[in-house]
Amino acid sequence: MRSIWNGAISFGLVSIPIKLVNATENHSVSFRQIHTADGGRIRYRKVCELDDEEVPAAEIGKGYEEADGSIIPITDEDLAALPLPTAKTIEIVAFVPASSIDPLQMDAAYYLSANGVPAAKPYTLLREALKRSRKVALAKFALRGRERLGMLRVVDDVIAMHGLLWPDEIRQPEGVAPQTEVTVREAELDLADALMDTLGTVSMDSLHDDYREAVERMIAAKSEGGRALPEAAPAETGGQVIDLMAALESSVRAAKEAREEGTEAAGVTPIAGRKRTAAKRPAAGKGPAGKGPTAKRTAGKATAKSAAKGDAKAGARKSTAAGKGAESAKTAAKSVKSTARTAGTAKKTAKAAPKKRASA
């Protein structure tokens, strides 16, 4: 990897020559601006606003614009004369727990490579010291014309450095949180916890940029013959949640189904202890579940009890479940007469059940 900066790590009185290389790269698809009428490229030209002429790069300098719009020229010599001890040095100022660094401060990431054979020993010493202390190093360094804050940590067998924003560059989240009083119930938290547990963990290596891949396929299709890919269905937009509990329950159910489908597809044995719905087995000598003397006796008792209480709807429903002489719930609800007839039938069923059991 090509280095973007050469210098040294200042570790007390120890100096470690290093090279700085980028630890990340951008894979996003880049586009050019074109004239839609004829497809010609649109290019930017640097033009002086005083004489309206294009200016070559060699004649372009720096300037600071004041509040009144006037420009103060700043030369490279002016900047080089400033006292900047970190111009070629990554100066470690402290060792702190990694948890003390707010992720909001994280910026670009770099790898630090030992520059030359003599740098290998002190480089390894700093790396192992960071490992054993389980801390990170805070450092100051200069890059691209300004001093920056950095955090050094160990990644595998390499020292990595994350550029950090200065504390005063982090904005306070004023007015961002909900301004209304909201009460979250324990049941809602329990469902949220269940959803988190169901979703589980994910391998970071399995995540990829679906949008970039779709853009690349579209470009490839158009380059082959000017044909675009079939239009995709519009993405669902997030709407207002009407029932939070229902949404959480649906999310948990969908996540469980997705995980079970993934488990079956992979041929993995399900986790022990998972609840399963098993078919009821009939007792010895008593036929299938829901039939036979035992089922009839239970149904008859339940129907007689419902009819005695005068609950027409319950009597109709339970007698229908037993399947013995009961009218439908709709008929029972229509008239008092049909209710009485249903109750009478239920009593007869209850009396007949012992006789049938005896004959059996």
XYZ file of C-alpha atoms in Angstrom:
360
model
C 0.000 0.000 0.000
C 1.243 3.470 -0.881
C 2.108 5.701 2.077
C 0.540 9.147 2.325
C 2.763 10.513 5.110
C 6.185 9.710 6.563
C 7.242 10.636 10.067
C 7.791 9.149 13.508
C 5.873 8.184 16.620
C 7.121 10.043 19.685
C 6.806 7.638 22.645
C 8.521 9.443 25.503
C 12.185 9.523 24.511
C 11.620 6.717 22.004
C 11.189 7.668 18.357
C 9.663 5.125 15.963
C 9.986 5.882 12.225
C 6.690 5.027 10.529
C 4.742 5.357 7.300
C 1.077 6.259 7.250
C -1.216 4.391 4.847
C -4.986 4.562 4.396
C -6.834 1.740 6.164
C -10.073 2.177 4.210
C -11.139 2.640 0.601
C -14.265 3.908 -1.099
C -16.082 1.473 -3.412
C -19.016 3.705 -4.326
C -19.765 4.250 -8.016
C -18.727 7.682 -9.279
C -20.671 9.620 -11.910
C -19.692 12.450 -14.234
C -21.827 15.449 -14.972
C -22.973 15.558 -18.585
C -25.033 17.759 -20.871
C -28.312 15.843 -21.219
C -28.924 17.248 -24.699
C -25.815 15.759 -26.346
C -24.009 13.741 -23.626
C -21.003 16.051 -23.506
C -18.936 16.250 -20.310
C -19.471 19.193 -17.998
C -16.140 20.411 -16.642
C -15.244 23.001 -14.046
C -12.773 25.704 -14.857
C -11.147 27.926 -12.247
C -11.776 31.474 -13.368
C -10.667 34.696 -11.729
C -13.732 36.809 -11.020
C -11.857 40.053 -11.649
C -10.657 39.457 -15.210
C -12.962 36.516 -16.045
C -10.023 34.449 -17.276
C -9.132 30.832 -16.476
C -6.222 30.555 -14.027
C -3.622 27.722 -14.156
C -2.930 25.728 -10.984
C 0.545 27.250 -10.608
C -1.000 30.715 -10.113
C -3.583 29.659 -7.523
C -2.775 30.380 -3.879
C -4.589 30.521 -0.517
C -6.465 33.345 1.132
C -8.612 33.912 4.206
C -11.913 35.692 3.702
C -12.903 38.083 6.454
C -16.427 38.979 7.493
C -16.528 42.017 5.197
C -15.571 39.897 2.165
C -11.972 41.095 1.889
C -9.293 38.447 1.283
C -6.024 38.155 3.231
C -3.414 36.241 1.171
C -1.720 33.339 3.025
C 1.455 31.866 1.546
C 3.092 28.480 2.117
C 5.970 30.322 3.767
C 3.563 31.854 6.281
C 2.284 28.411 7.235
C 5.761 26.846 7.344
C 6.909 29.515 9.822
C 4.223 28.554 12.365
C 5.401 26.536 15.393
C 4.013 23.070 14.687
C 5.926 20.379 16.617
C 3.717 17.627 15.194
C 4.549 18.471 11.571
C 6.452 15.185 11.163
C 5.674 13.508 14.463
C 2.772 11.577 15.938
C 3.155 12.751 19.529
C 1.557 10.439 22.104
C 0.159 12.513 24.961
C -1.683 9.912 27.080
C -2.893 6.319 27.400
C -6.599 5.957 28.204
C -9.281 3.213 28.202
C -10.892 2.750 24.803
C -14.310 3.266 26.404
C -13.375 6.881 27.180
C -13.358 7.742 23.459
C -16.768 8.832 22.173
C -17.490 7.106 18.809
C -18.819 10.458 17.573
C -15.206 11.651 17.462
C -14.083 8.883 15.087
C -12.833 10.086 11.715
C -10.596 8.537 9.045
C -8.579 5.386 9.818
C -4.932 4.678 8.994
C -2.379 1.894 9.412
C 1.017 2.722 10.858
C 3.839 0.746 9.242
C 7.346 0.480 10.662
C 9.661 2.373 8.318
C 12.848 0.365 8.030
C 14.497 -2.465 9.983
C 15.610 -0.312 12.963
C 11.987 0.689 13.573
C 10.807 -2.916 14.017
C 11.893 -3.291 17.675
C 10.413 -0.068 19.100
C 7.292 -0.559 16.928
C 6.763 -4.042 18.388
C 7.418 -2.725 21.900
C 4.658 -0.104 21.579
C 2.275 -2.625 20.018
C 2.743 -5.179 22.808
C 2.508 -2.484 25.494
C -0.849 -1.392 24.079
C -2.029 -5.007 24.023
C -1.047 -5.709 27.603
C -2.433 -2.466 29.011
C -5.710 -2.870 27.104
C -5.608 0.872 26.525
C -5.379 3.165 23.531
C -2.933 5.999 22.958
C -4.086 9.577 22.404
C -1.806 11.475 20.064
C -1.478 14.737 18.140
C -0.267 14.834 14.550
C -0.324 17.177 11.557
C -1.737 16.163 8.202
C -2.748 18.200 5.146
C -1.935 21.526 6.682
C -3.573 21.249 10.076
C -2.988 19.606 13.446
C -5.260 16.725 14.332
C -6.085 14.425 17.212
C -5.611 10.676 16.874
C -6.172 7.405 18.702
C -3.713 4.524 18.357
C -4.876 0.940 18.917
C -3.784 -2.554 17.913
C -5.496 -4.388 15.040
C -4.119 -7.927 14.689
C -0.353 -7.292 14.596
C -0.549 -3.727 13.316
C -0.879 -0.372 15.056
C -3.839 1.487 13.607
C -4.621 5.157 14.094
C -8.083 6.728 13.984
C -8.265 10.414 13.334
C -10.416 12.076 15.997
C -12.402 15.270 15.887
C -11.470 17.819 18.481
C -13.955 17.919 21.401
C -15.233 21.360 20.377
C -16.072 19.988 16.901
C -18.777 17.702 18.334
C -22.142 19.447 18.284
C -24.486 19.155 21.241
C -27.739 17.304 20.440
C -29.960 20.207 21.391
C -33.544 19.848 20.201
C -32.913 16.408 18.697
C -34.576 14.220 21.337
C -38.400 14.005 21.460
C -39.796 17.083 23.159
C -42.958 15.384 24.451
C -43.252 13.238 27.554
C -43.369 9.567 26.605
C -43.915 6.601 28.913
C -42.629 3.206 27.822
C -44.354 0.228 29.410
C -42.507 -2.846 30.681
C -44.425 -5.030 28.218
C -43.143 -2.911 25.332
C -39.576 -3.165 26.618
C -39.959 -6.926 26.967
C -41.099 -7.188 23.352
C -38.237 -4.955 22.222
C -35.798 -7.220 24.113
C -37.398 -10.294 22.519
C -36.985 -8.738 19.074
C -33.325 -7.968 19.767
C -32.713 -11.530 20.957
C -34.534 -12.992 17.948
C -32.567 -10.931 15.441
C -29.411 -12.093 17.192
C -25.966 -11.280 15.794
C -24.572 -10.954 12.293
C -21.185 -11.470 10.715
C -19.883 -8.123 9.495
C -18.316 -9.899 6.516
C -21.785 -10.920 5.325
C -22.958 -7.312 4.952
C -22.562 -5.647 1.578
C -23.769 -2.663 -0.426
C -26.893 -3.838 -2.280
C -27.446 -0.438 -3.876
C -23.935 -0.294 -5.361
C -24.358 -3.779 -6.840
C -27.690 -2.771 -8.378
C -26.078 0.340 -9.903
C -23.264 -1.768 -11.378
C -25.736 -4.251 -12.893
C -27.753 -1.391 -14.362
C -24.638 0.165 -15.916
C -23.556 -3.203 -17.341
C -27.010 -3.803 -18.837
C -27.109 -0.365 -20.473
C -23.570 -0.672 -21.835
C -24.447 -3.946 -23.580
C -27.299 -2.541 -25.593
C -28.851 0.455 -23.979
C -31.280 -1.728 -22.063
C -32.046 -0.835 -18.490
C -32.948 -3.405 -15.886
C -36.639 -4.028 -15.114
C -38.070 -1.367 -12.906
C -38.030 -2.427 -9.273
C -41.052 -2.196 -7.042
C -41.129 1.058 -5.083
C -39.631 0.754 -1.635
C -42.010 0.934 1.289
C -41.786 4.194 3.132
C -41.929 4.266 6.887
C -45.332 5.362 8.099
C -46.689 6.306 11.462
C -46.859 3.414 13.912
C -50.488 3.116 14.983
C -50.094 0.255 17.476
C -46.578 -0.115 18.867
C -47.319 -3.396 20.642
C -48.797 -4.927 17.485
C -45.819 -3.744 15.430
C -43.363 -5.239 17.942
C -45.244 -8.531 18.072
C -45.337 -8.737 14.281
C -41.624 -7.941 14.111
C -40.756 -10.677 16.608
C -42.929 -13.188 14.738
C -41.411 -12.279 11.361
C -37.860 -12.450 12.741
C -38.497 -15.901 14.227
C -39.938 -17.177 10.960
C -37.004 -15.788 8.981
C -34.492 -17.350 11.357
C -36.260 -20.739 11.266
C -36.353 -20.667 7.457
C -32.649 -19.901 7.400
C -31.957 -22.734 9.820
C -33.913 -25.252 7.736
C -32.217 -24.114 4.524
C -28.788 -24.556 6.101
C -29.677 -27.966 7.511
C -28.797 -26.925 11.055
C -30.325 -28.793 13.988
C -32.774 -26.495 15.833
C -31.760 -25.252 19.267
C -32.767 -27.653 22.022
C -35.641 -26.553 24.174
C -37.490 -24.671 21.442
C -41.228 -25.019 21.872
C -42.930 -27.138 19.266
C -46.609 -27.881 18.697
C -47.068 -31.674 18.683
C -50.186 -33.566 17.647
C -52.064 -35.079 20.587
C -51.933 -38.855 20.781
C -55.055 -40.791 21.766
C -55.024 -42.757 25.003
C -54.661 -46.521 24.751
C -57.905 -48.135 23.585
C -59.725 -44.836 23.114
C -59.536 -43.906 19.449
C -58.291 -40.555 18.006
C -58.221 -37.349 20.020
C -61.534 -35.490 20.019
C -63.549 -38.683 19.532
C -64.716 -41.640 21.649
C -66.453 -41.824 25.047
C -64.077 -39.505 26.870
C -64.469 -36.704 24.352
C -68.230 -37.149 24.242
C -68.497 -37.103 28.042
C -66.444 -33.891 28.290
C -68.430 -32.226 25.534
C -71.743 -33.247 27.114
C -70.809 -31.844 30.525
C -69.593 -28.576 29.065
C -72.749 -28.207 26.974
C -75.072 -28.969 29.865
C -73.320 -26.458 32.083
C -73.576 -23.738 29.452
C -77.260 -24.466 28.816
C -78.039 -24.381 32.560
C -76.596 -20.913 32.862
C -78.742 -19.690 29.978
C -75.757 -18.581 27.968
C -77.163 -19.176 24.522
C -74.038 -18.238 22.614
C -71.656 -20.278 24.778
C -74.005 -23.254 24.706
C -74.292 -23.129 20.959
C -70.525 -22.769 20.501
C -69.518 -25.567 22.855
C -72.239 -27.933 21.713
C -71.085 -27.342 18.139
C -67.514 -28.190 19.220
C -68.794 -31.459 20.678
C -70.623 -32.157 17.453
C -73.706 -33.664 19.178
C -77.143 -32.232 18.307
C -76.338 -28.544 18.890
C -77.532 -25.866 16.543
C -75.109 -23.341 15.121
C -74.194 -20.208 17.100
C -75.916 -18.064 14.522
C -79.247 -19.935 15.014
C -78.932 -19.760 18.820
C -78.520 -15.988 18.631
C -81.616 -15.467 16.511
C -84.365 -16.440 18.985
C -85.043 -17.546 22.548
C -86.899 -20.538 21.203
C -83.849 -21.938 19.425
C -81.830 -21.311 22.599
C -84.182 -23.443 24.670
C -84.097 -26.172 22.056
C -80.290 -26.103 22.104
C -80.207 -26.348 25.906
C -82.628 -29.280 25.886
C -80.591 -31.114 23.326
C -77.459 -30.540 25.391
C -79.071 -32.072 28.490
C -80.124 -35.126 26.517
C -76.578 -35.494 25.229
C -75.224 -35.315 28.772
C -77.593 -38.076 29.927
C -76.888 -40.286 26.947
C -73.129 -40.140 27.366
C -72.916 -42.475 30.443
C -75.092 -45.049 28.697
C -72.896 -45.114 25.647
C -69.813 -45.443 27.828
C -71.352 -48.382 29.672
C -72.285 -50.153 26.461
C -68.787 -49.601 25.135
